[in-house]
XYZ file of C-alpha atoms in Angstrom:
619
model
C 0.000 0.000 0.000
C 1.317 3.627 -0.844
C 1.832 6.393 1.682
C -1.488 7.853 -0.028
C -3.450 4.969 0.157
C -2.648 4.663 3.677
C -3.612 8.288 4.650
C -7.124 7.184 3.337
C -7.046 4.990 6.625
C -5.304 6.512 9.425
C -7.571 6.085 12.470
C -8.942 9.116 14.803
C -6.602 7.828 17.787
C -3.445 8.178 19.560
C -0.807 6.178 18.823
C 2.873 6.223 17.290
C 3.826 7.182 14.002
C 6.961 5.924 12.067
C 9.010 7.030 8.838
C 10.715 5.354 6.498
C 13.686 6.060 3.826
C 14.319 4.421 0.761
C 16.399 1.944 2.513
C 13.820 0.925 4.816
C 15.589 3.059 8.194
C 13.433 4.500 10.515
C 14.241 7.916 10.740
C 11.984 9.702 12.953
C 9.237 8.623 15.258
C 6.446 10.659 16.946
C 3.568 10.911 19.037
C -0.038 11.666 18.315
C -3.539 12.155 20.318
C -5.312 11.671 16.640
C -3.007 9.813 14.035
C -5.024 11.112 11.238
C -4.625 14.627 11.794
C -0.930 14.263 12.634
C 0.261 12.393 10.236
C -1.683 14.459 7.605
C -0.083 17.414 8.335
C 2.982 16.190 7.136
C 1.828 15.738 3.671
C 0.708 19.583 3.435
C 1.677 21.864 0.919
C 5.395 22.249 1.304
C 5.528 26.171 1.528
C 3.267 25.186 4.618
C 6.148 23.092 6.624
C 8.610 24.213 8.842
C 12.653 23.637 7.091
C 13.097 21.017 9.423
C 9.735 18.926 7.993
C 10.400 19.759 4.648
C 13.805 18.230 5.278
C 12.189 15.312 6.830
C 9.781 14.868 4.122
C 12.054 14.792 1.362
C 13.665 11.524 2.636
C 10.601 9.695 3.753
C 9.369 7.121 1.643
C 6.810 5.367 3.302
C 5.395 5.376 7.433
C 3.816 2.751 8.925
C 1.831 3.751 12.829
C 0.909 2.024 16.016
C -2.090 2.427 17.560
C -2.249 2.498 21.266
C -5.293 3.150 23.906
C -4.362 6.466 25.200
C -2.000 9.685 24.887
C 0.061 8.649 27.740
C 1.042 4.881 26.366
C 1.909 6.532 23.053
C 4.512 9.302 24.757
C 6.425 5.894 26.543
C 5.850 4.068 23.328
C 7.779 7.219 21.011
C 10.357 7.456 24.208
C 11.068 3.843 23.763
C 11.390 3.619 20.160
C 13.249 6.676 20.085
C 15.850 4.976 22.887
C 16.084 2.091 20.562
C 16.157 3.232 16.911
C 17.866 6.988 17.362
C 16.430 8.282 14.568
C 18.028 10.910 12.292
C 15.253 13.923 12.810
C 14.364 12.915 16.715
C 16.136 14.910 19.297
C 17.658 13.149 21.285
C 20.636 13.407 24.728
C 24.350 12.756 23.073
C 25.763 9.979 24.844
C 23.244 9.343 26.824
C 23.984 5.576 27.653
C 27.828 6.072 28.635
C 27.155 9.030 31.221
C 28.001 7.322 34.816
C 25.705 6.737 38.098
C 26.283 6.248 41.664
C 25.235 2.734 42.228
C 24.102 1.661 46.130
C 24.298 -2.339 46.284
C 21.199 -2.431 48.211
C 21.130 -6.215 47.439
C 23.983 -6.975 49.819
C 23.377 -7.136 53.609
C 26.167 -4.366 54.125
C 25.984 -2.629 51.159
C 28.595 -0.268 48.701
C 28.753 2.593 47.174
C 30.823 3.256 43.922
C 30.939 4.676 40.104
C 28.872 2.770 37.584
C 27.898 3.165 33.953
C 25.747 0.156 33.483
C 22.401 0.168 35.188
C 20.708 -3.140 35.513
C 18.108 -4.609 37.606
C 19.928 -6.020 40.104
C 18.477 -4.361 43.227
C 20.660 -1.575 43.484
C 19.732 2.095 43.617
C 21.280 3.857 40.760
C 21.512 7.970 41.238
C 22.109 10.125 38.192
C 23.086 10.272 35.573
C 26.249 12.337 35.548
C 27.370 14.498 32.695
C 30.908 14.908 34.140
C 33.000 11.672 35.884
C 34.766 14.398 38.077
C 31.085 15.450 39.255
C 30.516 11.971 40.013
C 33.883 11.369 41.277
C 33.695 14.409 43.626
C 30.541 13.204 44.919
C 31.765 10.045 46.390
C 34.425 11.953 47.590
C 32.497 13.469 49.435
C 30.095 10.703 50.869
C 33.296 9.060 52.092
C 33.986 12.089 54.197
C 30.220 11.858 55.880
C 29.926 8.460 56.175
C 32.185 5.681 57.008
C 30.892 3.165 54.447
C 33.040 -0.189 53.287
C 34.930 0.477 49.964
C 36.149 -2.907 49.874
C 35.168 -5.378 47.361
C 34.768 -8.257 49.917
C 31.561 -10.611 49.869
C 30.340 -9.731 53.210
C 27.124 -11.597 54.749
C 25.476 -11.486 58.355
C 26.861 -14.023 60.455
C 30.049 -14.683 58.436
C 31.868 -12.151 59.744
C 34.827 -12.833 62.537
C 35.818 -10.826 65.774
C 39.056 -12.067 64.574
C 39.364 -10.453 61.306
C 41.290 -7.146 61.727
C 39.790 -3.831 60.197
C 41.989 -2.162 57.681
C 43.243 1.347 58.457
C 40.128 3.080 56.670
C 38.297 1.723 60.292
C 41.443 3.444 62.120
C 41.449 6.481 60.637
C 37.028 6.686 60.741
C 36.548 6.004 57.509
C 34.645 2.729 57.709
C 32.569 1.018 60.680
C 34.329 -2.385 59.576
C 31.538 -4.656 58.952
C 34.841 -7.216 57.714
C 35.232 -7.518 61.672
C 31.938 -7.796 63.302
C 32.585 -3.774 64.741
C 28.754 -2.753 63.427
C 26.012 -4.730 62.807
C 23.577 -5.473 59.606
C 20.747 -3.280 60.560
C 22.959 -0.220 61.992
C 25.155 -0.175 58.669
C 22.226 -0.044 56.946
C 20.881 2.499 58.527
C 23.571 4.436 57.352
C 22.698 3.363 53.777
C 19.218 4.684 54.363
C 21.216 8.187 55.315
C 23.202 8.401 52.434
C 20.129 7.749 50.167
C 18.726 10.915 51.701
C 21.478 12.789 50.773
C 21.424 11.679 47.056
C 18.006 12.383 46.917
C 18.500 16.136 48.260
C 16.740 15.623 51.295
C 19.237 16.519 53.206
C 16.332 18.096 55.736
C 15.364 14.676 56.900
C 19.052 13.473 56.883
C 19.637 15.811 59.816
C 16.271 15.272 61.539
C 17.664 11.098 61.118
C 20.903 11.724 62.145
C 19.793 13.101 65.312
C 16.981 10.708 66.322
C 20.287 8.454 66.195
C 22.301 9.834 67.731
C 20.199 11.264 70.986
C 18.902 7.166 70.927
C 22.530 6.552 71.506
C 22.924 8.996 73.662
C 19.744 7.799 75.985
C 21.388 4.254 75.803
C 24.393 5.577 77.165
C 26.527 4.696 73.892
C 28.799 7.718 73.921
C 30.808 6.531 71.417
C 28.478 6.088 68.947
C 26.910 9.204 69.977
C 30.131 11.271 69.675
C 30.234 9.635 65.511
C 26.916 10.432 64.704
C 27.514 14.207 66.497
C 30.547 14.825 64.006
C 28.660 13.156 60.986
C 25.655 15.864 61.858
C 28.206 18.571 62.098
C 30.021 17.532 58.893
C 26.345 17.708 56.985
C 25.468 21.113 58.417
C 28.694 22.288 57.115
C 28.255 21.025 53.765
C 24.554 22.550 53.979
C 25.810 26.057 55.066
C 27.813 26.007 51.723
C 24.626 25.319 49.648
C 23.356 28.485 48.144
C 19.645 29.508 49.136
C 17.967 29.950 45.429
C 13.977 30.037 46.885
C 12.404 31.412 49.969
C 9.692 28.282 48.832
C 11.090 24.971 50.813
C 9.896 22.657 47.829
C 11.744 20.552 46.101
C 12.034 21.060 42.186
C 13.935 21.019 38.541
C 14.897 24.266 36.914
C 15.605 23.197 33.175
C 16.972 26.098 30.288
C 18.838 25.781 27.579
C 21.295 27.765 25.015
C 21.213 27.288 21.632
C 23.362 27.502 18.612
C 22.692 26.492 15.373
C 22.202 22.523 15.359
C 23.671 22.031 18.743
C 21.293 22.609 21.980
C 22.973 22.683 25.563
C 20.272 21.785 28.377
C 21.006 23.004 32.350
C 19.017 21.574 35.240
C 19.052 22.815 38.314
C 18.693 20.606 41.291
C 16.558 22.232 43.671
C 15.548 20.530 47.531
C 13.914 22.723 49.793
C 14.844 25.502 48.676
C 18.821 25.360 48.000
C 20.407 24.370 45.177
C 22.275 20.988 45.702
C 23.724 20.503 42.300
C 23.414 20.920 38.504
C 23.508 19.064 35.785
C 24.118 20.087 31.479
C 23.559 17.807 28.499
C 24.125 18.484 25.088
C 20.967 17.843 22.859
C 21.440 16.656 19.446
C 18.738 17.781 16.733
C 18.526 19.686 13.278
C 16.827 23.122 13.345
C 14.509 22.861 16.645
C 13.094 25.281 18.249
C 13.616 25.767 22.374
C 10.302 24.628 22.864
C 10.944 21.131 20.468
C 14.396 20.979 22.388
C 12.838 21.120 26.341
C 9.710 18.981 25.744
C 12.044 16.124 24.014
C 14.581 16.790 27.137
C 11.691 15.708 29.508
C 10.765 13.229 27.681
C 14.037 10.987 27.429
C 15.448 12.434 31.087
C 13.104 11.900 33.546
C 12.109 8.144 31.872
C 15.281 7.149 33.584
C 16.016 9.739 36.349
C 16.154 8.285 39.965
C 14.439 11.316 41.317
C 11.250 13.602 39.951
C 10.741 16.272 42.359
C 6.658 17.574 42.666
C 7.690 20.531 40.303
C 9.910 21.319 37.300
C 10.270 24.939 36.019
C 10.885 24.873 32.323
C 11.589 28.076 30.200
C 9.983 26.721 27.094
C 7.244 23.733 27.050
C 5.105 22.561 24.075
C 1.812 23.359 25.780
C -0.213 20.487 23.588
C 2.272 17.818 25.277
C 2.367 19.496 28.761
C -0.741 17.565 30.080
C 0.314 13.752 28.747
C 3.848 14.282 30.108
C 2.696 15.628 33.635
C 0.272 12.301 33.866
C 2.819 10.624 32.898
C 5.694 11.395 35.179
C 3.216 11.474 38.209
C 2.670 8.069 37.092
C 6.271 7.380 37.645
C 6.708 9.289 40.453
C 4.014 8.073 42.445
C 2.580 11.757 43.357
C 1.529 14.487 41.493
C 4.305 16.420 39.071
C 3.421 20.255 37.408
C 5.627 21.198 34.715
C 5.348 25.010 35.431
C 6.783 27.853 32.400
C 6.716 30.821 34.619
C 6.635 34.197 33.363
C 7.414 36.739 36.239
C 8.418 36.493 39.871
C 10.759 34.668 41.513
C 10.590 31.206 39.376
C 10.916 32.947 36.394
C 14.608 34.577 37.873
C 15.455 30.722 38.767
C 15.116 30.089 34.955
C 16.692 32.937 33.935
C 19.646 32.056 36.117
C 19.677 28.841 34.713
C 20.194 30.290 30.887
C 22.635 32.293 32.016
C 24.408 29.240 33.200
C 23.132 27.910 30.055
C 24.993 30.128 27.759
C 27.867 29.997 29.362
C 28.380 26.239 29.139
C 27.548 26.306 25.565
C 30.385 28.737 24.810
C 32.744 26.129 27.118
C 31.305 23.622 24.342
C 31.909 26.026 21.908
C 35.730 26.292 22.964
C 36.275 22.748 23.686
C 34.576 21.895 19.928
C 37.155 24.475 17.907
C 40.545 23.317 20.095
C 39.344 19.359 18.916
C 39.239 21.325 15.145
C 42.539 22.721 15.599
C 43.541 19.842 17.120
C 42.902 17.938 14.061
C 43.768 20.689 11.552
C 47.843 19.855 12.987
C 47.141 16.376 12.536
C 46.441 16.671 8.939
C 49.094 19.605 8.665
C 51.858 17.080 10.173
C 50.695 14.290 7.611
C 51.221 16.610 4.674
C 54.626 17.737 5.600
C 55.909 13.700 6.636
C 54.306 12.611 3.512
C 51.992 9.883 5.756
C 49.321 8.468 3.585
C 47.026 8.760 6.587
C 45.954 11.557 9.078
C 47.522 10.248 12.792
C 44.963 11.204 14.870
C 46.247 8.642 17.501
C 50.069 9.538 18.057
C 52.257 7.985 20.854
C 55.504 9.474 21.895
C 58.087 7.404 24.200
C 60.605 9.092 26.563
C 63.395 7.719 28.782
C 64.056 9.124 32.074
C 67.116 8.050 34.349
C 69.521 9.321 37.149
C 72.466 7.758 35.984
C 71.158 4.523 34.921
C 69.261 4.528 38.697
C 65.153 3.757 38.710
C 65.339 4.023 34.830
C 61.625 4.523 33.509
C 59.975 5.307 30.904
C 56.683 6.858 29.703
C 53.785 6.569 26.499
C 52.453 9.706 25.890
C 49.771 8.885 23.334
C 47.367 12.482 21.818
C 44.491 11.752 20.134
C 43.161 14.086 17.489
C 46.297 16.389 18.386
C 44.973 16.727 21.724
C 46.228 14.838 25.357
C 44.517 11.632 25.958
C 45.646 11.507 29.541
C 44.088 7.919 29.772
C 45.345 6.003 27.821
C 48.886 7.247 28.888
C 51.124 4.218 30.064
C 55.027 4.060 32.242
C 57.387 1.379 32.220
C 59.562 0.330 35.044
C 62.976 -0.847 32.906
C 63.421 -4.469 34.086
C 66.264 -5.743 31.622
C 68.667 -2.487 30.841
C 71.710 -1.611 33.623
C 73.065 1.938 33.337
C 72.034 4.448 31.004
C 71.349 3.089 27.747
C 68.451 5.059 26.142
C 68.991 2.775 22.932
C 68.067 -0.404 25.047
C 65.668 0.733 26.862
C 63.439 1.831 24.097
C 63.767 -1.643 22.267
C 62.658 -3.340 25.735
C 59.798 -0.533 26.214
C 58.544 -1.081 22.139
C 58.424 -4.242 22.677
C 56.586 -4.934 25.910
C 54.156 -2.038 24.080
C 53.840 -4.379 21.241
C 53.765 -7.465 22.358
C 50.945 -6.676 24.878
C 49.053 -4.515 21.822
C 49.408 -8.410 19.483
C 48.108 -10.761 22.568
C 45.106 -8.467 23.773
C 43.917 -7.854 20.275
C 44.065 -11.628 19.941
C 42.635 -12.201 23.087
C 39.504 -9.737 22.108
C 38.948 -11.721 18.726
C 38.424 -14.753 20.225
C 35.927 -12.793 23.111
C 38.587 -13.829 26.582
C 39.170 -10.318 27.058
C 36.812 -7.140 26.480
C 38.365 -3.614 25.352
C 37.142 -1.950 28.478
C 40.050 -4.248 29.911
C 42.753 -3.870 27.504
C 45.172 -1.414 27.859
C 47.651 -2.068 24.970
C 45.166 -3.338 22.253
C 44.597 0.176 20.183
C 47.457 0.949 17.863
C 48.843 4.013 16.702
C 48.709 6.073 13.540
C 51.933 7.401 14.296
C 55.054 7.224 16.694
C 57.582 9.369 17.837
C 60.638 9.000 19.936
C 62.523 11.364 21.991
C 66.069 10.780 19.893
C 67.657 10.845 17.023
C 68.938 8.114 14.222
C 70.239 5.917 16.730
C 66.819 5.716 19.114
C 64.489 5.456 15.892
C 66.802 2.795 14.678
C 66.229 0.775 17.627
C 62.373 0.902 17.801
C 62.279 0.601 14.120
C 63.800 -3.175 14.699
C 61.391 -3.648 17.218
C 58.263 -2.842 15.128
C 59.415 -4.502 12.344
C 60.139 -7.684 14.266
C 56.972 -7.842 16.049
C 54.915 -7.089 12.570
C 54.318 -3.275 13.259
C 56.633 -2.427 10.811
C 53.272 -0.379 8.118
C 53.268 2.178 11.537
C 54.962 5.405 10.958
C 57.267 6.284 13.316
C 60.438 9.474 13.874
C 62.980 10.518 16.148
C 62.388 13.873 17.224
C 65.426 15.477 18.258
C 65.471 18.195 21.633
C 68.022 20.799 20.328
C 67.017 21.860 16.693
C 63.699 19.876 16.984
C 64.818 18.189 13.853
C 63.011 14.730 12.881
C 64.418 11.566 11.756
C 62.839 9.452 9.305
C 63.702 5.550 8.039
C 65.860 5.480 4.679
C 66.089 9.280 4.472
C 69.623 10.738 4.945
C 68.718 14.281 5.945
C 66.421 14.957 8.532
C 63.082 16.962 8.276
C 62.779 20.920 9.828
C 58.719 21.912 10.208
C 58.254 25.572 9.902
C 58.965 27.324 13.027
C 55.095 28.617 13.490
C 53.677 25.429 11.913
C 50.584 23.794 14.178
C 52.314 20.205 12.903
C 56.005 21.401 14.698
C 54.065 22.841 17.603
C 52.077 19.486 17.836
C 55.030 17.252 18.387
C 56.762 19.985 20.741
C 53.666 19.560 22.936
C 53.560 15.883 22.836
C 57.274 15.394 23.465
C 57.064 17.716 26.392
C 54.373 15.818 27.912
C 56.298 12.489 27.643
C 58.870 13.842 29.287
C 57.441 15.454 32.103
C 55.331 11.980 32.842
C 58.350 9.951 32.302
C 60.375 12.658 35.383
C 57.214 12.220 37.398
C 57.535 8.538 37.426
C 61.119 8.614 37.897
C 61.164 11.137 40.541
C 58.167 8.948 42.482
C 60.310 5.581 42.302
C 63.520 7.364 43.925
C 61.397 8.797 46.393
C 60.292 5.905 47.465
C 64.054 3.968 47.113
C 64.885 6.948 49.159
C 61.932 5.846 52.267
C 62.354 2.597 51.417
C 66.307 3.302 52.549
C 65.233 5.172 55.540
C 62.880 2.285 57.109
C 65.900 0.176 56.531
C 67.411 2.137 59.375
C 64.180 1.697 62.012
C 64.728 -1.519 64.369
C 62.219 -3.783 64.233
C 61.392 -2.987 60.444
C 61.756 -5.742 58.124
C 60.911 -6.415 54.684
C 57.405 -7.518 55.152
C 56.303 -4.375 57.467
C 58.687 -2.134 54.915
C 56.353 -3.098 52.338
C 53.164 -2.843 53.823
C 54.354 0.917 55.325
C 55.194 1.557 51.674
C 51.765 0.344 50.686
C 49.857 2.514 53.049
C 51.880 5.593 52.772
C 53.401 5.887 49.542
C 55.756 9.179 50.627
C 57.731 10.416 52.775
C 55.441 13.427 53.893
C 52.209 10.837 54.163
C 54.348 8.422 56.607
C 55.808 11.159 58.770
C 51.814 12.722 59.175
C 51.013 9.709 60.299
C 49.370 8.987 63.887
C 50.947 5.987 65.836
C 47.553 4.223 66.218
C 47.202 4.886 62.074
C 50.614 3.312 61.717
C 50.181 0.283 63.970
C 46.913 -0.265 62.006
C 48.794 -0.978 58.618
C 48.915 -4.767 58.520
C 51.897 -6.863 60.218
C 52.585 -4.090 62.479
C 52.197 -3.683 66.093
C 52.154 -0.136 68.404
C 55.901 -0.933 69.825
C 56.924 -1.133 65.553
C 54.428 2.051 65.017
C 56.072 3.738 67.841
C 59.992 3.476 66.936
C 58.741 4.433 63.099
C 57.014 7.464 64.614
C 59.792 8.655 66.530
C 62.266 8.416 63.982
C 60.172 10.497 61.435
C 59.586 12.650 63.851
C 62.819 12.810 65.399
């Protein structure tokens, strides 16, 4: 049947609509309360349709629909299919399935808390998501400094525990209540659990009104000591509640979403709002061809709140298609359990939170902005460097390898690796030189290129054949390009590495310090970039970057030679305890800090050990 023919039969009721290219792709999906009108607006006069339709329309070939029984089953239906198929006109979150969560094992009698990015159903609580890792990151930074939660990875049940087991020095120092050890039992640690779920859910109100029910019940029980933890927890959350910034003299809780736009690219802030301070704030970049603000916010609600952990009784939105405002509001108080308003204020203080929240809009947009036109340059040198080596491929994944010694002593060396001419600080990699005495830079590059290699051949192996995933790998990408801190005689070695290995189709130069010169396979004279060139002041970047992380690393491992030396010297310090101190305090500065009850709790020591180690740091 033709798209016309079907048009003769669309049905007067809500349902999903679907479009078609020539190839059979769905490429956008929508919602209507009658199919028949909706769909038959699309087929109007061109000069009739917005640039975005008329777009649309030209690639559609053909739309099939699905009828459902009311408004509110068709908006999850199109959220659904939209989640599924990503259509090409649908707006839709960027990245939406790789942004991470705080996950709360509730399904283990003394639960965890820790960074996630998969969310199953496992009977965990899952708050989020998070945009940023370092917002998520600083987070749990900070629950660990309000409550003394395990961060082990131990499979801890009630009644298995031991008296006997010793706590670790997190339990020491107060930053766990040592469930390992029987110090705290299942229905008092979870208590705690129950706490910091209040404070992920901004209700940090009824944290403190919890907090001290517990702690004046442990008080009337005449358990002072757990009294005196829950007092300094309650202090420690008033503290972090003074800093919160008072946005509404109303004590409800509720979302402030705006949004900045430019061109094809739409930046969404949200506000988190609980009882009347702002707790935290969120951005998203929205992806979607010529939309207007109000397109951009309703499709935000849409796909958001379908997987949010928390909908507050009210969201303020500065745009809202008013058509879809009723559907979505059943729809989310459907989720939530109790009513939800979607409120577009136009004066008075809500309509100043909104504004506030464009402002911040804006201003992460332009950060976007930035970040979007340094990843352009970033690439522009990449191509720039491929023209003047005469690569037949743009590197956008370069690695550069330094050595860093003291006179052959605690030799390292580091992988810088840029991607898209730009520091990919994860994926750098050091070396510890295992096989090389004294200081033979020649050496120690053929030892580092081939450990490199040799990993990059067994993990890509291991991948094929499914024993290891990429998320584990660390060697397994390859580079478009590599450079070594040298001349002839450094490129010559790593050359006879890569070609022994079968690496010899990847590029790779010496790039000498003095006259920044670089060295090339079968060419006699070396290569000088222009002296402003993005290419030259690519590689000058990346070289300085491998060496400073291959100094760091070297100046970290003499440190510690250095402390190691110095416990040498402490009676009743032997290798074991040296390496556990060493473990537990990595420097000097960390050790010599140090309490003697923290130091007796590192494991294999006892106080009289902790006590001589004390007084010799602190003389």
């Amino acid at each position: 049947m033709t798209p016309e023919e079907k048009l003769q039969h669309l049905p007067d009721k809500p349902g999903v609509y679907l479009f078609r290219d020539t190839a059979g792709e769905i490429i956008y999906v929508g919602k209507a309360v009658s199919l028949k009108n909706r769909v038959r607006s699309y087929y109007q006069s061109g000069s009739r349709l917005s640039p975005k339709v008329r777009a649309l329309m030209n690639r559609a070939a053909d739309f099939e629909y699905i009828v459902t029984d009311n408004e509110v089953e068709a908006l999850i239906l199109e959220s659904n299919l939209i989640k599924e198929h990503r259509p090409r006109y649908n707006i839709y979150l960027k990245d939406d399935k790789s942004y991470p969560y705080l996950r709360v094992t509730l399904g283990e009698d003394f639960p965890r808390v820790h960074v996630t990015r998969r969310v199953v159903k496992d009977g965990s609580r899952y708050f989020g998501p998070y945009t940023s890792a370092g917002a998520v990151h600083e987070t749990l930074d900070l629950l660990r400094r309000l409550f003394p939660f395990r961060t082990c990875k131990q499979k801890l049940a009630e009644g298995v525990m031991s008296a006997r087991h010793r706590p670790c020095l997190n339990f020491h120092i107060g930053r766990c209540l040592a469930p390992c050890s029987g110090q705290v039992g299942r229905e008092e640690y979870r208590a705690m659990i129950r706490e910091i779920c209040l404070f992920l859910e901004g209700r940090q109100d009824d944290l403190v009104k919890e907090l001290t029910r517990r702690m004046n019940e442990a008080a009337d029980k005449l358990e002072f000591e757990r009294a005196a933890r829950l007092r300094d927890q309650l202090q420690a959350v008033r503290q972090v509640l003074e800093n919160q910034k008072v946005l509404s003299t109303s004590k409800e809780d509720r979302d402030v979403v705006a949004l900045a736009q430019n061109h094809d690219l739409s930046l969404v802030m949200i506000f988190f709002v609980r009882g009347g301070k702002l707790i935290g704030r969120d951005q998203f970049l929205v992806l979607g061809a010529e939309n207007t603000p109000e397109e951009v916010l309703t499709a935000f609600v849409k796909q958001y709140y379908v997987r949010a952990d928390f909908i507050p009784g009210e969201i303020l939105l500065a745009e809202m298609d008013p058509q879809e405002r009723p559907a979505i509001e059943e729809w989310l108080s459907g989720i939530r359990g109790a009513r939800v308003r979607l409120v577009v204020p136009r004066r008075g203080e809500k309509k100043q939170l909104v504004d506030l929240a464009a402002k911040n809009a804006l201003l992460a947009l332009q950060e976007v902005e930035q970040e979007q036109k340094s990843r352009g340059q970033g690439r522009d040198a990449c191509a720039e460097l491929a023209r003047e080596l005469g690569l037949e491929n743009i590197p956008y994944r370069i690695e550069c390898f330094d050595i860093s010694n003291t006179q052959g002593e605690e030799s390292v060396a580091s992988m810088v690796v840029f991607e898209e001419g730009r520091p990919a600080p994860g994926q750098y990699r050091r070396f510890k030189i295992r096989t090389v005495s004294g200081p033979n830079d020649f050496a120690s590059l053929k030892e580092v290129l081939t450990r490199r290699f040799t990993r990059a051949r067994e993990e890509r192996e291991l991948i094929q054949t499914g024993q290891l995933s990429t998320r584990q790998a660390k060697f397994y990408q390859l580079p478009n390009l590599v450079i070594v801190d040298g001349g002839k005689g450094q490129l010559s070695a790593v050359r006879k590495v890569m070609k022994e290995l079968g690496f010899a189709h990847i590029p790779a130069f010496g790039l000498a310090k003095e006259e920044e010169l670089l060295f090339a396979e079968g060419r006699s004279e070396p290569i000088r970039l222009p002296r402003d060139s993005r290419a030259l002041h690519l590689l000058q970047h990346l070289r300085d970057e491998a060496h400073r992380f291959a100094v760091t690393y070297h100046r970290q491992l003499r440190t510690r030679r250095n402390l190691k030396s110095l416990l040498d010297e402490i009676e009743g310090i032997g290798p074991v305890r040296r390496r556990a101190l060493l473990k537990a305090f990595p420097s000097l500065e960390e050790m010599a800090r140090a309490t003697v009850e923290e130091l007796a709790a590192v494991p294999g020591m006892n106080r009289a050990a902790a006590l001589a180690v004390y007084r010799f740091l602190r003389g």
